[in-house]
C-alpha positions as CSV (number, residue, x, y, z in Angstrom):
1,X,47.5,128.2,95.8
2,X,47.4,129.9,92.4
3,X,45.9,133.1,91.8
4,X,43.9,134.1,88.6
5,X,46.1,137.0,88.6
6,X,49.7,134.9,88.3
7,X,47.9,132.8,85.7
8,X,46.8,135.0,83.2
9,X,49.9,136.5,83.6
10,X,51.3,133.0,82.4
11,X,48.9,132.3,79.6
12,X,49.8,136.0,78.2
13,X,53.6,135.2,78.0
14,X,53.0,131.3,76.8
15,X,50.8,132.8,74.5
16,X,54.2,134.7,72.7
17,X,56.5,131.8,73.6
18,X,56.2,128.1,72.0
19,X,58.3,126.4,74.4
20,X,58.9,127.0,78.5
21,X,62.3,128.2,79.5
22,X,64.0,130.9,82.0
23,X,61.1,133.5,83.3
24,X,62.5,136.5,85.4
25,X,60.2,138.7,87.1
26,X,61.8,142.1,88.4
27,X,59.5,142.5,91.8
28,X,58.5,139.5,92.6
29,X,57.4,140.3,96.0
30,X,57.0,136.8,97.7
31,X,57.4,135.1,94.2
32,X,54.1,134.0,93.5
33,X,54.2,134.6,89.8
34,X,57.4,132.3,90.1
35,X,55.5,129.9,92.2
36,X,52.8,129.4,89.3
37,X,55.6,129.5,86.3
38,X,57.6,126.7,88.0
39,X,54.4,124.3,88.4
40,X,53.4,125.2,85.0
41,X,57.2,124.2,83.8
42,X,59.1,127.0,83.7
43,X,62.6,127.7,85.0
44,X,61.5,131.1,87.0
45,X,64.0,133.4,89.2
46,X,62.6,136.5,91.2
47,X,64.3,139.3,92.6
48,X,62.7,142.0,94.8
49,X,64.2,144.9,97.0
50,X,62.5,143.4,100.4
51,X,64.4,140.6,101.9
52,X,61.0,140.0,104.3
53,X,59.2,139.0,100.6
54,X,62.3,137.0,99.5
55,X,61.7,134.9,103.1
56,X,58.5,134.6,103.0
57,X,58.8,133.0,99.3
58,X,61.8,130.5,100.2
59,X,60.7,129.6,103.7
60,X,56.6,129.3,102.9
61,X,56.3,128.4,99.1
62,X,59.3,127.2,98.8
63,X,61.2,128.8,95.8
64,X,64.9,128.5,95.9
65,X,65.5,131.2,93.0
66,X,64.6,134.1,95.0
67,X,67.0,137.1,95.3
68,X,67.0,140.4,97.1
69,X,68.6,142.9,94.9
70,X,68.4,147.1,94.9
71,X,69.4,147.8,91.7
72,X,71.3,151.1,93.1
């Protein structure tokens, strides 16, 4: 399920960018933004500091390109 909120996020940055490639989003929580970039064809990778949101996103949506990172 796509939120309004993950897809006006989308149509803001295809708005910049002509063609879909890599998307990164720094606090993805459970990924959804990724979720909604990958169905709209987009290459997306996630990272978040909570390794409970990075399970959530690979075991119940899915998404492979989830990492749990600090940043420390």
């Amino acid at each position: 399920l796509l939120h309004n909120q993950e897809l006006l996020h989308l149509w803001r940055i295809e708005k910049y960018f002509s063609r879909k490639g890599k998307l990164l989003d720094v606090g993805c929580i459970e990924g959804s933004l990724c979720l909604a970039a990958e169905k709209r064809g987009w290459e997306a990778w996630g990272v978040d500091i909570s390794a409970k949101a990075i399970a959530y996103g690979k075991e119940k949506l899915g998404l492979e390109n989830l990492r749990v990172r600090d940043f420390e």
